[in-house]
Short mmCIF file of C-alpha atoms in Angstrom, two decimals:
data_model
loop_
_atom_site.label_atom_id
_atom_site.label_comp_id
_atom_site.label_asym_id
_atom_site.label_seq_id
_atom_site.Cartn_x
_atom_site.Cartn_y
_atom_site.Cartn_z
CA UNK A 7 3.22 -16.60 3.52
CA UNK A 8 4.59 -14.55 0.15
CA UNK A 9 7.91 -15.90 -1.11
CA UNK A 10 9.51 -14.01 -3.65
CA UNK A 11 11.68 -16.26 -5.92
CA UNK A 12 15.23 -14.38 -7.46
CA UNK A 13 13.53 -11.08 -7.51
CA UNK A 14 14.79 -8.39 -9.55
CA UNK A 15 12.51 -5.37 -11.12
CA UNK A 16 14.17 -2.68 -13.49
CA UNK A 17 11.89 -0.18 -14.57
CA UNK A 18 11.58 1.32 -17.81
CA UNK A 19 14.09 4.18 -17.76
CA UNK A 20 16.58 1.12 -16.88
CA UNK A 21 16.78 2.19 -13.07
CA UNK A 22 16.74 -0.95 -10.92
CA UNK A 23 15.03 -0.65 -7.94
CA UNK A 24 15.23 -4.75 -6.65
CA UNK A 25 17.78 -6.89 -7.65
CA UNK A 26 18.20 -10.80 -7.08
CA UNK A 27 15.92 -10.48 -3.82
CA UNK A 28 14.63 -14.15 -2.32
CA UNK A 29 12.66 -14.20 1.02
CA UNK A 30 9.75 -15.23 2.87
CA UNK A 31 7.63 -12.01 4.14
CA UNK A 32 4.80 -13.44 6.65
CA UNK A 33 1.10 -12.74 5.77
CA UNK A 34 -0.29 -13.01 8.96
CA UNK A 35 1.24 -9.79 10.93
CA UNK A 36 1.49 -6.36 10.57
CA UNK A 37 4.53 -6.21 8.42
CA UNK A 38 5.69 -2.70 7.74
CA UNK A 39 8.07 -2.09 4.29
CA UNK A 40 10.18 1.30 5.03
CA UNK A 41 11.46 3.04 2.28
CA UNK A 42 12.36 6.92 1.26
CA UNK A 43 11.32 8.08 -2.21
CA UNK A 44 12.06 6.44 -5.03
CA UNK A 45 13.29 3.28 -3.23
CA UNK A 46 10.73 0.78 -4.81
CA UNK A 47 8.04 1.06 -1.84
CA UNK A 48 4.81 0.86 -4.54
CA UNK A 49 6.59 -1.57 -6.95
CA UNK A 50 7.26 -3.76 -4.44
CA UNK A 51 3.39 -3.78 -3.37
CA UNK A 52 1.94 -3.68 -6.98
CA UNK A 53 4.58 -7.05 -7.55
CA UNK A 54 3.08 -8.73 -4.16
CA UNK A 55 -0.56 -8.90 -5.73
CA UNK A 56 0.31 -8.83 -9.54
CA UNK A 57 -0.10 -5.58 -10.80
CA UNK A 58 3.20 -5.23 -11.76
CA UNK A 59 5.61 -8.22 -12.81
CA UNK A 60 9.22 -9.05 -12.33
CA UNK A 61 11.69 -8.67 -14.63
CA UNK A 62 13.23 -11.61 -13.09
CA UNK A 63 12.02 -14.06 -10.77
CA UNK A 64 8.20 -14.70 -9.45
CA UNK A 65 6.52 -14.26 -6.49
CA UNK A 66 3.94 -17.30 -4.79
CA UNK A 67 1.26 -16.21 -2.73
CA UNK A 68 0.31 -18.46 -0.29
CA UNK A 69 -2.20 -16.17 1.16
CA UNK A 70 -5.30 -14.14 -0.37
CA UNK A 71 -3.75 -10.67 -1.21
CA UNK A 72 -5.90 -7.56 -1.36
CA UNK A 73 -5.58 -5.03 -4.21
CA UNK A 74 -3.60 -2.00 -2.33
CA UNK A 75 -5.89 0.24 0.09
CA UNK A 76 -7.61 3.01 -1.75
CA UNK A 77 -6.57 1.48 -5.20
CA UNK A 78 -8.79 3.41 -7.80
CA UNK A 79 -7.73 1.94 -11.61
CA UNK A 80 -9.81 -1.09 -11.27
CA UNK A 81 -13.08 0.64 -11.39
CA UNK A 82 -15.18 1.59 -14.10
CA UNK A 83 -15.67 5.46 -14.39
CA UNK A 84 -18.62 4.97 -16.69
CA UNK A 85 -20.33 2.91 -13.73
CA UNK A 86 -22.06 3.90 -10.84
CA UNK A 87 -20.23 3.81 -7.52
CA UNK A 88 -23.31 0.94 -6.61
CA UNK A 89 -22.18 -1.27 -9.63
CA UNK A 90 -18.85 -1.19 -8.65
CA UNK A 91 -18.83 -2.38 -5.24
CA UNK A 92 -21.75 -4.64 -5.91
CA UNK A 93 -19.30 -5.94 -8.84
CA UNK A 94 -16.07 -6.25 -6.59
CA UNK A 95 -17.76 -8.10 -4.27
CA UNK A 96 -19.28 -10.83 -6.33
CA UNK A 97 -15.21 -11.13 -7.81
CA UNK A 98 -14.29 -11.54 -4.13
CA UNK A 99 -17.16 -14.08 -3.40
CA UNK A 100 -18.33 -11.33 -0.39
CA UNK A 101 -22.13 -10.35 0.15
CA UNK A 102 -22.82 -7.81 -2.82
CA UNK A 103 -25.75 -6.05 -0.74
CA UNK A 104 -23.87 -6.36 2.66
CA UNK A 105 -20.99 -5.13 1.21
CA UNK A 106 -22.66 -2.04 -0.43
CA UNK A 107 -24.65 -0.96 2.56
CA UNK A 108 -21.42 -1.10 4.60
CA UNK A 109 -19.67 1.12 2.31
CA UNK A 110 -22.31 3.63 1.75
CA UNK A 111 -22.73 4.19 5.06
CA UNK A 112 -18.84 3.84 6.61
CA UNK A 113 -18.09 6.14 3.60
CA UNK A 114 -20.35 8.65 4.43
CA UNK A 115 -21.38 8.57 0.54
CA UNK A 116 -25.08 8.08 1.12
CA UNK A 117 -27.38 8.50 -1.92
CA UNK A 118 -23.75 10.05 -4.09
CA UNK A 119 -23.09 6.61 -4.13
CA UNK A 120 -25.63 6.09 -6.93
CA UNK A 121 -24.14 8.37 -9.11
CA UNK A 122 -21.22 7.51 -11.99
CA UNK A 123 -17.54 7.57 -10.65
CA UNK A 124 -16.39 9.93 -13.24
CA UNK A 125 -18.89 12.60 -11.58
CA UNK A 126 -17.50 11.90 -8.33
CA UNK A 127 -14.72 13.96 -6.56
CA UNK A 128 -11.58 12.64 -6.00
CA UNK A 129 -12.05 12.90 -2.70
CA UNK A 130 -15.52 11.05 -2.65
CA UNK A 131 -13.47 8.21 -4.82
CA UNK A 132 -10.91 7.62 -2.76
CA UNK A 133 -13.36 7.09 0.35
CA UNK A 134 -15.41 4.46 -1.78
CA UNK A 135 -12.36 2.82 -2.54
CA UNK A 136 -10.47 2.73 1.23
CA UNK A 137 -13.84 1.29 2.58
CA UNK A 138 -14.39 -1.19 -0.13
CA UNK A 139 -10.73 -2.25 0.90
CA UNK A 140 -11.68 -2.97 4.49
CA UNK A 141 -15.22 -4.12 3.30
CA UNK A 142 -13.82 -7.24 1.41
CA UNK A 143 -12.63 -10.65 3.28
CA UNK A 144 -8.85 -10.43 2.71
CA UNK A 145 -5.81 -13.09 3.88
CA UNK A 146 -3.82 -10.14 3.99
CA UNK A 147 -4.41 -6.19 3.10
CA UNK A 148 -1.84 -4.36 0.99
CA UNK A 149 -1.19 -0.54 1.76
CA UNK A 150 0.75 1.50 -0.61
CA UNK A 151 2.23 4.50 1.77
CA UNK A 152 -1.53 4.83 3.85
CA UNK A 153 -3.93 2.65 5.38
CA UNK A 154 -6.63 5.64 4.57
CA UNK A 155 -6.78 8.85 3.33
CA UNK A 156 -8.48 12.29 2.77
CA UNK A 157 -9.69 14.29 6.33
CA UNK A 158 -8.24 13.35 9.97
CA UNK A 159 -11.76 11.92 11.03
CA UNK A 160 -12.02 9.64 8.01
CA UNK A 161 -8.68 9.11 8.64
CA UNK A 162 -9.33 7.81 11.88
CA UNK A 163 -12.12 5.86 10.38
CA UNK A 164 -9.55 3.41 8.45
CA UNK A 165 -7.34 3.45 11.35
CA UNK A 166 -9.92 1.58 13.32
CA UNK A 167 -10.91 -0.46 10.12
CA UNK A 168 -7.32 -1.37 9.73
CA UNK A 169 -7.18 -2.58 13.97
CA UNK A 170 -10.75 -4.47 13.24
CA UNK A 171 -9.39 -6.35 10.63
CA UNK A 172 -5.90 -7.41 11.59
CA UNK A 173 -7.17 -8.80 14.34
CA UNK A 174 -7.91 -11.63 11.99
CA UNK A 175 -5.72 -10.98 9.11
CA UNK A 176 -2.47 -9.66 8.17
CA UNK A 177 -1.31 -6.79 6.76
CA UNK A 178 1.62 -5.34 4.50
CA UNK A 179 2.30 -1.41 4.92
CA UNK A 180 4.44 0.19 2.35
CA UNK A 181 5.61 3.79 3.85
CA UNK A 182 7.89 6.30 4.80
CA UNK A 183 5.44 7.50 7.46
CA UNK A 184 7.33 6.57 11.08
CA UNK A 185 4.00 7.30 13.08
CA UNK A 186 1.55 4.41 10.96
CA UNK A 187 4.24 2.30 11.26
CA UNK A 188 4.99 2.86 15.54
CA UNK A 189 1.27 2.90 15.66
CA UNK A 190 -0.17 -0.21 13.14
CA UNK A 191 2.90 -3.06 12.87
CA UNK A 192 4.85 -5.29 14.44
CA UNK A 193 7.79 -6.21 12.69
CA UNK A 194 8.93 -4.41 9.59
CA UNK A 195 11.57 -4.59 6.29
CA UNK A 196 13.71 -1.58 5.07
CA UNK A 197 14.40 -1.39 1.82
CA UNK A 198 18.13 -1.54 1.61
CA UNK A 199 21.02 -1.58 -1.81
CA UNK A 200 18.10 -2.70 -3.79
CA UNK A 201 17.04 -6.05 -1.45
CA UNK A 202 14.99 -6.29 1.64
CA UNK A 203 16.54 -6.34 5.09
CA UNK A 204 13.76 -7.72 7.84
CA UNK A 205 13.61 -6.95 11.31
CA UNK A 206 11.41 -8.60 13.96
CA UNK A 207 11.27 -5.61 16.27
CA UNK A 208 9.44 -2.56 14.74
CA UNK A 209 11.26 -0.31 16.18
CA UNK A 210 14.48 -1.09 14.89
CA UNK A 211 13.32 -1.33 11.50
CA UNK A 212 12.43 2.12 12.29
CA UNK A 213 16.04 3.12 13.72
CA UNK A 214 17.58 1.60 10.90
CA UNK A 215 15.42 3.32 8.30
CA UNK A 216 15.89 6.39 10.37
CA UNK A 217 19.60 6.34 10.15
CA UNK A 218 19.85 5.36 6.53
CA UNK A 219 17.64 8.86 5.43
CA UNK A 220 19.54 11.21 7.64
CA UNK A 221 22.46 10.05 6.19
CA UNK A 222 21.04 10.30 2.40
CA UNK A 223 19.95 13.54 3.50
CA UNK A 224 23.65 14.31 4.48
CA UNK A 225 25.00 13.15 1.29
CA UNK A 226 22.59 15.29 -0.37
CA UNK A 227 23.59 18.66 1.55
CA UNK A 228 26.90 17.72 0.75
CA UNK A 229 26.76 17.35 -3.13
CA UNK A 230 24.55 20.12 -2.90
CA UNK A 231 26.87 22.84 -1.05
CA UNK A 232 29.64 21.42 -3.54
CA UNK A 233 27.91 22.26 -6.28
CA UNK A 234 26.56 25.71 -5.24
CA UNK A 235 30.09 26.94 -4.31
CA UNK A 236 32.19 29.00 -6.25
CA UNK A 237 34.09 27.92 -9.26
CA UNK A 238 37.47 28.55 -7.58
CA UNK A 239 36.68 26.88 -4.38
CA UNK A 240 35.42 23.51 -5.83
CA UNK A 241 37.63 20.20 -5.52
#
């Protein structure tokens, strides 16, 4: 369980993105967080495991929270991509030679493994870092808008990671991807007037997120038509 005490978050250009928000979000299911751009999605995740603070309120963590999927700031660049998964796995009290050999060869890395980070390509990166995810004993995995990245058959490679290990564990999506959501959870939030409304059924988290873009998307024609039209003809 994750309880989130009198939550409120206001960034730094004074925007406020969550405001006053209390709940109990489960750690043990597939919990999908729908929200369109801008709405808070990768605050909210970075707050769960305490990358990011409140500016109000506090969260408790009654579960053992991963760092989100594919997160890449917590390595060392100067290191090689060996030292930092043996590293990350000693933090996480996980097998630091088990660990490694699983993600040089689910990441398809091989012997560019060896080398330093900062002479890896992004692309290499981000497929150390997705497996490392999945690599690690986690409570509950964090996913800031995709459970993996880069080509469709690495893709599918996390997508089967991700089934693996909620078979065991939960998980907490962050997206405004309909398909990972129909496809990897069960029940799901939308993020709503700055709070967090939770539905049991997945699929009318998905309705209601559904309905609440086409009619942003509405507003937005709207304003925009208004403003486009001649000087005479606005109201």
């Amino acid at each position: 369980m994750i309880q989130l005490h009198r939550v409120t978050f206001t960034g730094q250009d004074g925007h406020t993105l969550f405001d006053d928000v209390s709940l109990e979000m489960p750690s043990d299911r597939r919990v999908a967080v729908l929200g369109g751009k801008w709405s808070g999605k990768s605050t909210l995740v970075q707050m769960l495991c305490g990358l990011v603070k409140p500016s109000h309120g506090y969260v408790d963590r009654f579960a053992r929270l991963s760092f989100p999927g594919g997160f890449l700031r917590g390595f060392r660049p100067a290191h090689t991509g060996r030292h930092n998964v043996m590293f990350a796995a000693k933090i996480y009290g996980a097998d630091p030679d088990e660990v490694f050999e699983f993600v040089r060869h689910v990441s398809g890395l091989g012997d560019k493994i060896e080398i330093h980070m900062r002479l890896m390509t992004p692309q290499d990166r981000a497929r150390l870092s997705y497996v490392l995810t999945y690599a690690l004993p986690f409570d509950t995995y964090l996913f800031d808008n995709s459970i993996g990245a880069i080509d469709p058959e690495f893709r599918a490679r996390c997508e089967a990671m991700f089934e693996a290990r909620t078979r065991t564990a939960g998980a907490i999506v962050a997206t405004a991807n309909v398909r990972v959501v129909r496809q990897h959870c069960d029940c799901g939030y939308v993020i709503r007037n700055k709070g967090l409304v939770f539905y049991n059924d997945v699929m009318e988290a998905i309705s209601v997120f559904e309905s609440d873009q086409a009619a942003a998307a509405s507003v937005a024609s709207e304003e925009e038509a208004a403003f486009l039209a001649p000087e005479g003809a606005r109201v």
